[in-house]
PDB file of C-alpha atoms and ligand atoms in Angstrom:
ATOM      1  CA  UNK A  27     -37.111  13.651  65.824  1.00 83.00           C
ATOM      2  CA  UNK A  28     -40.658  13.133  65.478  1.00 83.00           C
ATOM      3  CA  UNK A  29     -43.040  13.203  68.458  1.00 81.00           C
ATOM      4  CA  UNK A  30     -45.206  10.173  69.062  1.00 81.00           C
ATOM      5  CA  UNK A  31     -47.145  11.800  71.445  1.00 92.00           C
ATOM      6  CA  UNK A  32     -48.349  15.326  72.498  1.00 96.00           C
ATOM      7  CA  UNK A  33     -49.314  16.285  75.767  1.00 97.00           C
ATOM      8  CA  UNK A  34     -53.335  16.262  75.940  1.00 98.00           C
ATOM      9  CA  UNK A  35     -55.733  18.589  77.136  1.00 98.00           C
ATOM     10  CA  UNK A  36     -55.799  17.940  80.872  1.00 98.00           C
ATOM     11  CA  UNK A  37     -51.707  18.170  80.834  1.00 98.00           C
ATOM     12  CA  UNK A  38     -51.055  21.271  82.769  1.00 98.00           C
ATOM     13  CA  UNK A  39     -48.219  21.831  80.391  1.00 98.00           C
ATOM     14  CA  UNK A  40     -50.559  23.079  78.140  1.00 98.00           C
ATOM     15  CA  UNK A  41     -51.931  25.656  80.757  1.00 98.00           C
ATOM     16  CA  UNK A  42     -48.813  26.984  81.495  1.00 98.00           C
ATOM     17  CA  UNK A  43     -47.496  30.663  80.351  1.00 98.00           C
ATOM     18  CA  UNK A  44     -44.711  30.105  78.170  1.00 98.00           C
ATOM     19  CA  UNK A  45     -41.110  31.679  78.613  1.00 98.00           C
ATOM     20  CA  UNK A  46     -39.534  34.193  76.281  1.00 98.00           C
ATOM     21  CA  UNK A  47     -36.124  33.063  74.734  1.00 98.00           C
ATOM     22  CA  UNK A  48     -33.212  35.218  75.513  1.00 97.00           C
ATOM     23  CA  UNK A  49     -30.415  35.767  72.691  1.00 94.00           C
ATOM     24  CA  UNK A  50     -28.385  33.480  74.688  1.00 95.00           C
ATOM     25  CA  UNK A  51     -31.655  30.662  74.532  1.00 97.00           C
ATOM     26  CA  UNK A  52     -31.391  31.256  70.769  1.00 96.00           C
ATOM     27  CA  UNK A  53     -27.664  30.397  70.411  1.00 96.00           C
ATOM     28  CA  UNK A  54     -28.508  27.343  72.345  1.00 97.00           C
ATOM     29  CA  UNK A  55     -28.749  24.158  70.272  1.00 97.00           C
ATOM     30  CA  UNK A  56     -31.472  22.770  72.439  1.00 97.00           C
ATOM     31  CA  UNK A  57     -33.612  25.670  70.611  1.00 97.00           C
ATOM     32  CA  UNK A  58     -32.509  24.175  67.062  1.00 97.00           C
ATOM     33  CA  UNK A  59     -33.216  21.223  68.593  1.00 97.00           C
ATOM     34  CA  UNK A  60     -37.025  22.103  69.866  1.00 97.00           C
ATOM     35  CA  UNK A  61     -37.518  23.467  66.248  1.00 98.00           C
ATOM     36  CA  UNK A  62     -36.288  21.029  64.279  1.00 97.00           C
ATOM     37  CA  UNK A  63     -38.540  18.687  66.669  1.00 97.00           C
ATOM     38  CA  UNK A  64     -41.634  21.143  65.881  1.00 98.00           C
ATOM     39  CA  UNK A  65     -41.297  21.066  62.335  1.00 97.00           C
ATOM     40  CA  UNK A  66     -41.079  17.765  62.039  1.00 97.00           C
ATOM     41  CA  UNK A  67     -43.847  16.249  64.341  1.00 97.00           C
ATOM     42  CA  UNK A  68     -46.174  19.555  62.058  1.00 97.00           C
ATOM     43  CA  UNK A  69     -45.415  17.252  59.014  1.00 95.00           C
ATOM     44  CA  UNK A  70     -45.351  13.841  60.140  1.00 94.00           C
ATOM     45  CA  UNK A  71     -48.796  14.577  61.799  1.00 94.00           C
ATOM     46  CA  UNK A  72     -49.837  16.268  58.943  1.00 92.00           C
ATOM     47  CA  UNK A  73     -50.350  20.035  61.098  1.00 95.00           C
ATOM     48  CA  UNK A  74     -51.051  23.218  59.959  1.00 96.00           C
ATOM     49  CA  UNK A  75     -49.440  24.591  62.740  1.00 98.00           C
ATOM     50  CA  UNK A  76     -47.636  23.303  66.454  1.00 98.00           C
ATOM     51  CA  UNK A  77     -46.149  25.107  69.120  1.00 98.00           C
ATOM     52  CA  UNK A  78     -43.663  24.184  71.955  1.00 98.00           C
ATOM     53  CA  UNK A  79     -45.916  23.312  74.725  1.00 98.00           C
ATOM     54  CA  UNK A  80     -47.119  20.199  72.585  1.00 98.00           C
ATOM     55  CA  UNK A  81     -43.919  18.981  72.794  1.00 97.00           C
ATOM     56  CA  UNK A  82     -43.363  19.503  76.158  1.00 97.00           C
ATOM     57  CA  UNK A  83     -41.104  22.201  76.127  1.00 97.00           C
ATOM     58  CA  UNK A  84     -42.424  25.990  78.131  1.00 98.00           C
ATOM     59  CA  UNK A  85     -41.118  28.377  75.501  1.00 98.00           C
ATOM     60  CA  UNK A  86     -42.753  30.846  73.084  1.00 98.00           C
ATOM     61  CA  UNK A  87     -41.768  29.023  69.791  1.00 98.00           C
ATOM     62  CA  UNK A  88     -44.393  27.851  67.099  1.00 98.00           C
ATOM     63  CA  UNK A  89     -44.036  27.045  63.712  1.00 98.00           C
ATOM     64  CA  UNK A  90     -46.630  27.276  60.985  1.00 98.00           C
ATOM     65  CA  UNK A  91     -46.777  25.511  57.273  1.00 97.00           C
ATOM     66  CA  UNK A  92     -49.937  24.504  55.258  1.00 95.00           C
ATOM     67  CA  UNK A  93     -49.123  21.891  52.347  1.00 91.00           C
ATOM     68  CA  UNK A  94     -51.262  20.471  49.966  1.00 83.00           C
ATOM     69  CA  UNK A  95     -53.292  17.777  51.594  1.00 77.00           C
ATOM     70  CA  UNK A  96     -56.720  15.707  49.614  1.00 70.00           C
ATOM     71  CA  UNK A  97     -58.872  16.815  52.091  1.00 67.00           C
ATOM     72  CA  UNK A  98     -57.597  20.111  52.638  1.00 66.00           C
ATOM     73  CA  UNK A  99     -58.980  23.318  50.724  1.00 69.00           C
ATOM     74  CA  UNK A 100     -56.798  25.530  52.590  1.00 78.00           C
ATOM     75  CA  UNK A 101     -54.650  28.070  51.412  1.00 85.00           C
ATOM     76  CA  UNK A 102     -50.799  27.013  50.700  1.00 91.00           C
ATOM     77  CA  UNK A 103     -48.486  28.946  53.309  1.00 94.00           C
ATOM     78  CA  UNK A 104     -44.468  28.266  53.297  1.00 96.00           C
ATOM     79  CA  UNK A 105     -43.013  27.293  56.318  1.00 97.00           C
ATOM     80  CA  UNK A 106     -42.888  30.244  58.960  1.00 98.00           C
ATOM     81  CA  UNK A 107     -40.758  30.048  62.362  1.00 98.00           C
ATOM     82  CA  UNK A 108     -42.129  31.933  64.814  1.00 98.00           C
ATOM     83  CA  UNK A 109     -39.788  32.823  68.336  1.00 98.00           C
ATOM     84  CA  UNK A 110     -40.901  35.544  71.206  1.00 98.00           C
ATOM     85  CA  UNK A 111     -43.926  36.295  69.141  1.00 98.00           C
ATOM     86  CA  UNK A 112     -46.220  39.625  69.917  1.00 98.00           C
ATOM     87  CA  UNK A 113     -49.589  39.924  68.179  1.00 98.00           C
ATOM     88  CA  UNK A 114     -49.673  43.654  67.800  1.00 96.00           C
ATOM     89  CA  UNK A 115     -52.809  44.659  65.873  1.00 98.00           C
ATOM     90  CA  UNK A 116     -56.028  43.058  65.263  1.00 98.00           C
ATOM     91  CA  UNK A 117     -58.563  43.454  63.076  1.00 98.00           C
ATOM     92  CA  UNK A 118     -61.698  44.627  64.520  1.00 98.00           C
ATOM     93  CA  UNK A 119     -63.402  42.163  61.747  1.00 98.00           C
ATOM     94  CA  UNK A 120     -63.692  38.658  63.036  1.00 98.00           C
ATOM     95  CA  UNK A 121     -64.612  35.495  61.245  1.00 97.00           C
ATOM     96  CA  UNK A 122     -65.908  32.020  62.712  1.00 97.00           C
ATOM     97  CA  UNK A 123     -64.152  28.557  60.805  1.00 95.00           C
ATOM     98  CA  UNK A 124     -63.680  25.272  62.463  1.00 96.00           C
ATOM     99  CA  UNK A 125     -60.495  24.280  64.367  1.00 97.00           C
ATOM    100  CA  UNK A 126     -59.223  21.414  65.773  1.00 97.00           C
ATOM    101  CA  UNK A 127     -55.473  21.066  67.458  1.00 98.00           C
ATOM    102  CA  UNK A 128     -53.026  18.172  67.863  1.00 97.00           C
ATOM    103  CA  UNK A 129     -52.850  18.433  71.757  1.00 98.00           C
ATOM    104  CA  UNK A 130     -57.533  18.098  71.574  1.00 98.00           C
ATOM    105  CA  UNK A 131     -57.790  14.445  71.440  1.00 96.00           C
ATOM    106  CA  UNK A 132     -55.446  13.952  68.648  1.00 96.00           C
ATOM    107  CA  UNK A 133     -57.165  16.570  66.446  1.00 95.00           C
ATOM    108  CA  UNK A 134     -59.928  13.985  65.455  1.00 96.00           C
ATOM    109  CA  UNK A 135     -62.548  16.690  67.099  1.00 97.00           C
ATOM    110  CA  UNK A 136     -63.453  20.236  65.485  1.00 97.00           C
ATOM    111  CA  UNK A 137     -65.378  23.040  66.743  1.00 98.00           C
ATOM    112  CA  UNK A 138     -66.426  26.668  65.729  1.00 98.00           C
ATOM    113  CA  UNK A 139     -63.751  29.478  67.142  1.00 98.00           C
ATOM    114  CA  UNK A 140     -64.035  33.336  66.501  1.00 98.00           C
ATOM    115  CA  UNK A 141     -61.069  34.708  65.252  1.00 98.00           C
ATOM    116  CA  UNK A 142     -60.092  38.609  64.247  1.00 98.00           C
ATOM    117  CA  UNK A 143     -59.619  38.185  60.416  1.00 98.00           C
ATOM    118  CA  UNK A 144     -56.791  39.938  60.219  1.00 98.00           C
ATOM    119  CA  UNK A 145     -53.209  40.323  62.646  1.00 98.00           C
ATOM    120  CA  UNK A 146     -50.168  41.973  62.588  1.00 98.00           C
ATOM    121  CA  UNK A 147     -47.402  39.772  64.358  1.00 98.00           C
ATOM    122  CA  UNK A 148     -43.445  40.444  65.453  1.00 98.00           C
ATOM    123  CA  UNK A 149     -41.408  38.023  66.372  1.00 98.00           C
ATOM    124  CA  UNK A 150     -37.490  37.045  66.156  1.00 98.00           C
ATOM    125  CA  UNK A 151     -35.866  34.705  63.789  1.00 96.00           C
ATOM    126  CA  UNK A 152     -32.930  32.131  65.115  1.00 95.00           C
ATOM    127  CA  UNK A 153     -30.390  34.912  64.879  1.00 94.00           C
ATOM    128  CA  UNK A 154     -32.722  37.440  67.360  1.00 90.00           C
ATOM    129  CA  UNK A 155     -33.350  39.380  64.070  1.00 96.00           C
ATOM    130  CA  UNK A 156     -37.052  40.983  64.670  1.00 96.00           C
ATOM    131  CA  UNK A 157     -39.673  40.717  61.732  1.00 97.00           C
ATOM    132  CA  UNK A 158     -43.024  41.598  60.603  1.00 98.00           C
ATOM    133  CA  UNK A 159     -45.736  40.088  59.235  1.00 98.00           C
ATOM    134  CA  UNK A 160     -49.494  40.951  58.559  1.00 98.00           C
ATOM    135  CA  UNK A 161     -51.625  38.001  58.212  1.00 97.00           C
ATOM    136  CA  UNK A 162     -55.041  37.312  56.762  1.00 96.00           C
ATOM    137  CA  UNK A 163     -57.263  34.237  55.649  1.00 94.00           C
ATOM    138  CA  UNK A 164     -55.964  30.748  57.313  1.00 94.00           C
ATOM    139  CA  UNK A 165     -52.678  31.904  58.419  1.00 96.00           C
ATOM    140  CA  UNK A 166     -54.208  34.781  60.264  1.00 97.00           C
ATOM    141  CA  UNK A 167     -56.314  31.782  62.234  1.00 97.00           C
ATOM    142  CA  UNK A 168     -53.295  30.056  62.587  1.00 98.00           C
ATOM    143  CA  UNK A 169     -51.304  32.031  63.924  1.00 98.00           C
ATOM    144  CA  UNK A 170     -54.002  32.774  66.556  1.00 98.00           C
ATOM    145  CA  UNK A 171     -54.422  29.256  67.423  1.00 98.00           C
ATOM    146  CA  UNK A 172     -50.819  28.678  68.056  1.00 98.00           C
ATOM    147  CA  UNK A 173     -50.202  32.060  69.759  1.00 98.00           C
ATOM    148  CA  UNK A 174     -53.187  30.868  72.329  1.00 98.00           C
ATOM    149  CA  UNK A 175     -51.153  27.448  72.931  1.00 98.00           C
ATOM    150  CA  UNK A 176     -48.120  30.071  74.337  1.00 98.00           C
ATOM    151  CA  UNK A 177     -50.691  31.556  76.564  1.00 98.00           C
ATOM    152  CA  UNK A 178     -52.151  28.244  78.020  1.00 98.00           C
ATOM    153  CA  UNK A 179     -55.363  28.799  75.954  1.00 98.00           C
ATOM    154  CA  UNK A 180     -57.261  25.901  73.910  1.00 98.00           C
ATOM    155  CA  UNK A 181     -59.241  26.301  71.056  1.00 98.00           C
ATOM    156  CA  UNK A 182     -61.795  24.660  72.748  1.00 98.00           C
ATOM    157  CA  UNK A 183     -61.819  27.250  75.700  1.00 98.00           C
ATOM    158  CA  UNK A 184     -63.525  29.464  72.478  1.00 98.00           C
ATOM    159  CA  UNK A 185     -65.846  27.483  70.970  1.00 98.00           C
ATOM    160  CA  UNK A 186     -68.890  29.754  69.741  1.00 98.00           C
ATOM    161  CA  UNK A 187     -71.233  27.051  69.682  1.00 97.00           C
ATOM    162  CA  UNK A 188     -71.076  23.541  72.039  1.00 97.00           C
ATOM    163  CA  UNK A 189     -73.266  22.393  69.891  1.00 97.00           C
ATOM    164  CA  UNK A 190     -71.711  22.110  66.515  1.00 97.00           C
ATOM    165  CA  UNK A 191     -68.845  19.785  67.990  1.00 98.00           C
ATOM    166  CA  UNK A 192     -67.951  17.421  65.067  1.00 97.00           C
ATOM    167  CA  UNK A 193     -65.864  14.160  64.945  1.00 97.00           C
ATOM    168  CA  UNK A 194     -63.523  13.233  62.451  1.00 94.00           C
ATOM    169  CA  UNK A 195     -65.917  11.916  59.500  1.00 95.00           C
ATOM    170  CA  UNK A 196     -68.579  14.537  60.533  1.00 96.00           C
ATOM    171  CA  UNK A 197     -65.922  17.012  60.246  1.00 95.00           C
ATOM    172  CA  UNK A 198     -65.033  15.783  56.533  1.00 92.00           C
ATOM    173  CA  UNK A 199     -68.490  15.418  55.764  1.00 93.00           C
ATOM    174  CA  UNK A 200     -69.292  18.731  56.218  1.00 92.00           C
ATOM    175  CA  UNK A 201     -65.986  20.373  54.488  1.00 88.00           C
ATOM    176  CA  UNK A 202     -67.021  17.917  51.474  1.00 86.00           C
ATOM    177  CA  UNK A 203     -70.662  19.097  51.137  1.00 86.00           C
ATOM    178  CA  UNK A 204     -69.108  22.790  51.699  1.00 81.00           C
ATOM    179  CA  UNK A 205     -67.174  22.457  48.486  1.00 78.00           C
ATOM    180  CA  UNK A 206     -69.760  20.643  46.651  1.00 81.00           C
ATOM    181  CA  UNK A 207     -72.357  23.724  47.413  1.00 82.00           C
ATOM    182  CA  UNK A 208     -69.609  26.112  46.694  1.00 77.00           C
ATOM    183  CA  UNK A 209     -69.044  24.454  42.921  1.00 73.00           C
ATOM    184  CA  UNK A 210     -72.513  24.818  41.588  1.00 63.00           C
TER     185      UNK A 210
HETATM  186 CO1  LIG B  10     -53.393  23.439  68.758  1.00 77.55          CO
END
């Protein structure tokens, strides 16, 4: 089912630590449901990334996709399920991008976030199998953006500068004459 409407910063959900899913939570259908729910709202919304607080629901699950877009320059990524997740290495390297987030007035505003550039991540699959992965580039941001939303933290609690705030069509503008400069 797709979600109309997420929470909005200023909904305490959002603040709130998120539980851990035992092996019995996993075997649950409500957690198939919750994912199913999280995958589709990412797509129908058009998301690189959503985790269960937006929808309402306290519990460390985010998924992750990037699909090809016209406006987006982003780097592809297949769809990634993420349950009881544990960033366990960061790059000491950091790099500064723009963000914006579903639950920050509908993602029509984008600031400037420091992120480490690179991560190593664990987390469980459906079955309570444990995996791996080392991220870089976009999904590394990602990941760190929807890890935060577990955590009760916004991307706009990490804004580097106030004062680069951009709307919607300030936001394109900008990623348009990016690419432009970058082409000649
Ligand atoms: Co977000």
């Amino acid at each position: 089912m797709v979600i109309k409407k997420l929470p909005q910063i200023g909904d305490p959900i959002l603040r709130k630590r998120a539980k851990n899913l035992t092996f019995r939570d996993l075997r649950d259908p409500r957690t198939k449901r919750i994912i199913k729910d999280l995958i589709d709202t990412m797509r129908e919304r058009g998301l690189v990334g959503i985790a269960a607080p937006q929808l309402g629901e306290s519990v460390r699950i985010f998924v992750v996709e990037v699909r090809p877009t016209k406006v987006r320059k982003l780097e592809l990524e297949p769809l990634r399920i993420f349950i009881n997740p544990r960033i366990n290495w960061k790059s000491k390297q950091t790099v500064v991008d723009y963000e914006g987030c579903g639950s920050v007035l509908n993602g029509k505003i984008f600031g400037p976030v420091r992120r480490h550039k690179s991560i190593v991540i664990e987390y469980d699959d459906i079955e309570g199998g444990r995996h791996k992965l080392k991220a870089t580039g976009n999904l590394s941001i990602i990941v760190q953006h929807e890890y935060d939303h577990l955590n009760g933290i916004l991307f706009t609690d990490k804004l580097t500068d106030n004062k680069k705030i951009l709307d919607y069509d300030h936001y394109l503008k900008m990623r348009k004459d990016y690419h432009k400069s970058q082409r000649k």
